mmCIF file of C-alpha atoms in Angstrom:
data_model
loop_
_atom_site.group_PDB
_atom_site.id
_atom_site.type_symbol
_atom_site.label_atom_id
_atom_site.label_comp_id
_atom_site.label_asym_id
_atom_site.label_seq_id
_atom_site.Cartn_x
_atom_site.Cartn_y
_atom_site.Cartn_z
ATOM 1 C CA UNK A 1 0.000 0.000 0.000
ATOM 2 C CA UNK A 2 1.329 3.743 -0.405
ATOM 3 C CA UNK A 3 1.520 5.271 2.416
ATOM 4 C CA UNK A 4 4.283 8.154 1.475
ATOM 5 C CA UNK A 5 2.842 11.367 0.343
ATOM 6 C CA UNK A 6 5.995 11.586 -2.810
ATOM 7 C CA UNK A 7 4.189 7.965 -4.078
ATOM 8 C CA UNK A 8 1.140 9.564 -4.191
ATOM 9 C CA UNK A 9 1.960 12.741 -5.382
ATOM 10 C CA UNK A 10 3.777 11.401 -8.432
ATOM 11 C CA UNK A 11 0.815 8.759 -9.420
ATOM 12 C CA UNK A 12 -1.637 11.844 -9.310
ATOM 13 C CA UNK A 13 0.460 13.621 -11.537
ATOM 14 C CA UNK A 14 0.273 10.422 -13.853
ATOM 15 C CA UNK A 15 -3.527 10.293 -13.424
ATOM 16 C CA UNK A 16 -3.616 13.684 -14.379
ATOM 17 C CA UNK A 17 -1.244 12.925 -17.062
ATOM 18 C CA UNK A 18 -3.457 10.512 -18.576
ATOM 19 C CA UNK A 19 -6.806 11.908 -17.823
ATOM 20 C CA UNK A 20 -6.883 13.883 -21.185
ATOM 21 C CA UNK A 21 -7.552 11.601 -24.409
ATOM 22 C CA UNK A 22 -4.678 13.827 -26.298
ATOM 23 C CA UNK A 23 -2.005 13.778 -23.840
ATOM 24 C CA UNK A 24 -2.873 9.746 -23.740
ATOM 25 C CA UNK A 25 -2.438 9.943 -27.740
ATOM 26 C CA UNK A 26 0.983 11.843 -27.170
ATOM 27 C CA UNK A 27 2.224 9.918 -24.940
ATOM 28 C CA UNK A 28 1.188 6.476 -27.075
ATOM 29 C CA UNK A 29 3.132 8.290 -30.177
ATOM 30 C CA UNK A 30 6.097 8.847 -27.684
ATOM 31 C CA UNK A 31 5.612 5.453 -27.088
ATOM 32 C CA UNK A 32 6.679 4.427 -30.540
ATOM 33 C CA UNK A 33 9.632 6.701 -30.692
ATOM 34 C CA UNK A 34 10.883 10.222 -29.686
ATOM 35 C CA UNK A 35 9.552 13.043 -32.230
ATOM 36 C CA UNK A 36 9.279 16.671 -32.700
ATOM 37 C CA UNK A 37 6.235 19.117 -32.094
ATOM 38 C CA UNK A 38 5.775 19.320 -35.913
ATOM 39 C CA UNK A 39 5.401 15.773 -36.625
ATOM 40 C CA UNK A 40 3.545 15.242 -33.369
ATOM 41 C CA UNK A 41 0.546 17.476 -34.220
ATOM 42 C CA UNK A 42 1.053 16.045 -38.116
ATOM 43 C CA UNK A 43 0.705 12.514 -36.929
ATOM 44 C CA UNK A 44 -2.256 13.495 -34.062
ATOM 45 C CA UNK A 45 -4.039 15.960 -36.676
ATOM 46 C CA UNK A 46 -4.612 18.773 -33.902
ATOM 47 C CA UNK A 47 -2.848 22.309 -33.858
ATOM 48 C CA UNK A 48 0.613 22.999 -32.794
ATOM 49 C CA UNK A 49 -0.755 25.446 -30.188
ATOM 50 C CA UNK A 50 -2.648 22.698 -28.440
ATOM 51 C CA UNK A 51 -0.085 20.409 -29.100
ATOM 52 C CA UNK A 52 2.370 22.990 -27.278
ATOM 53 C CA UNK A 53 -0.347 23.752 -23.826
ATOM 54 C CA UNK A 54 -0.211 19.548 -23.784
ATOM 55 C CA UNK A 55 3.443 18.741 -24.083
ATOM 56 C CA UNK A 56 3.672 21.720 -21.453
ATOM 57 C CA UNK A 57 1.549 19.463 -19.349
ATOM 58 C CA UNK A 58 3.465 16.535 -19.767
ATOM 59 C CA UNK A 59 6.718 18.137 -19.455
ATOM 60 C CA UNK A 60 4.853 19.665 -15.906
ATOM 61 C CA UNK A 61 3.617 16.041 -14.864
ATOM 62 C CA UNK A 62 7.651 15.258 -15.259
ATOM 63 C CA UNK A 63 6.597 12.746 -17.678
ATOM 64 C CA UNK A 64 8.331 13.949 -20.957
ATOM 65 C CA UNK A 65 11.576 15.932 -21.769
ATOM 66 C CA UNK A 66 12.635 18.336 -24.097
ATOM 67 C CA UNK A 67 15.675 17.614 -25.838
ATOM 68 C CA UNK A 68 17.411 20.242 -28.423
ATOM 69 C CA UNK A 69 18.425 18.984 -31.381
ATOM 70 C CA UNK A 70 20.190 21.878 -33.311
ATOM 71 C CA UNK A 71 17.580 24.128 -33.829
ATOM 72 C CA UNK A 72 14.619 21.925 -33.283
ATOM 73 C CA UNK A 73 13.234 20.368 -30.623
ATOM 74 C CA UNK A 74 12.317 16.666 -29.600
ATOM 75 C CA UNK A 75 10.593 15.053 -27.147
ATOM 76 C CA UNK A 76 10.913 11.945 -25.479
ATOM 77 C CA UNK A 77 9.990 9.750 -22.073
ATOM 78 C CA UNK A 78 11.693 11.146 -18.762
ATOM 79 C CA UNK A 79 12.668 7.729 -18.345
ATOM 80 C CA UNK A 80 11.917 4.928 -20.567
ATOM 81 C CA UNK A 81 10.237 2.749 -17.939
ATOM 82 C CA UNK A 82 7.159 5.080 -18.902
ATOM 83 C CA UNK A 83 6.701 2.765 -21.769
ATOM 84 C CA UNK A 84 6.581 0.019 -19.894
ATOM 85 C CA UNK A 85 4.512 1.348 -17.518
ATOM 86 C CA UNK A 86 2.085 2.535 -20.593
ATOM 87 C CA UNK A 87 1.996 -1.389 -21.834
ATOM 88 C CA UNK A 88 1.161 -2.571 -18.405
ATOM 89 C CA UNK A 89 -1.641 -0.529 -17.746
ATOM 90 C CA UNK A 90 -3.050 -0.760 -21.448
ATOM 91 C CA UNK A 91 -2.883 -4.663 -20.846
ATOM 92 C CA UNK A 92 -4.680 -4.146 -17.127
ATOM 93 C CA UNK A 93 -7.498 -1.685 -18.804
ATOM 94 C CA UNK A 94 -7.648 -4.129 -22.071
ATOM 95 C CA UNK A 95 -8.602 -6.686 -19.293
ATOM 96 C CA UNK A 96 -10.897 -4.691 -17.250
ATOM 97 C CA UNK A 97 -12.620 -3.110 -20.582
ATOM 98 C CA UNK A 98 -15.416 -5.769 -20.734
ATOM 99 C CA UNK A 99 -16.100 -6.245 -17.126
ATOM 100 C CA UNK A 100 -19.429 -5.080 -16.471
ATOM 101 C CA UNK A 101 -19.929 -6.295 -12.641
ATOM 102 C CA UNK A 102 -21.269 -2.545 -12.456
ATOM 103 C CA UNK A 103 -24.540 -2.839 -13.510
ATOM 104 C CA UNK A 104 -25.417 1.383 -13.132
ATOM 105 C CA UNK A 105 -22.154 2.167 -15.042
ATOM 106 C CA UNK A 106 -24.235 3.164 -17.871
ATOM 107 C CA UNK A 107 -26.779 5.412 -15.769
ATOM 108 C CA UNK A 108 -23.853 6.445 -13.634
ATOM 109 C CA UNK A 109 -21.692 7.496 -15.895
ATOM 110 C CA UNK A 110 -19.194 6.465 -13.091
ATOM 111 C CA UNK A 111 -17.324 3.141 -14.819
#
């Protein structure tokens, strides 16, 4: 169990992280490989400004660098356990997706 405020701390910023559909699709692209803003919002079809306010976020949530290259810029995983950490969890929701033991989810709105 976490019981140390840091643990917590850092898996709410990874909630938050993830709680956006677009930050989830940036970070599943960063997933692939390391790329720059351009080709980010290219391969994502949104605008570069939105694409910019959610790399911010990421970069924030300590989840993605910046990383010059000449006189671009490309991001990239703080640490490349995030990847593995994305594949877990996409195999745990995969496995939860069906599971319908809540029987108001629908009404709800909650699962």
């Amino acid at each position: 169990m976490l019981t140390l405020a840091a643990d917590i701390e850092v898996l709410a910023r990874f909630g938050r992280a993830l709680a956006d559909p677009i930050r989830c699709r940036i970070l599943l692209a960063l997933r692939e490989a390391p790329a720059h803003p351009a080709d980010l919002a290219d391969t994502l079809e949104i605008s570069r400004t939105r694409l910019s306010n959610h790399l911010a976020c990421l970069r924030d949530c300590g989840l993605v660098v910046a990383v010059p290259v000449g006189r671009r810029t490309r991001y990239e995983f703080a640490d490349e356990r995030l990847g593995h950490a994305l594949d877990d969890l996409r195999t745990a929701v995969v496995a939860v997706a069906d599971d319908k033991t809540c029987v108001d989810a629908d009404e709800k709105d909650c699962c």
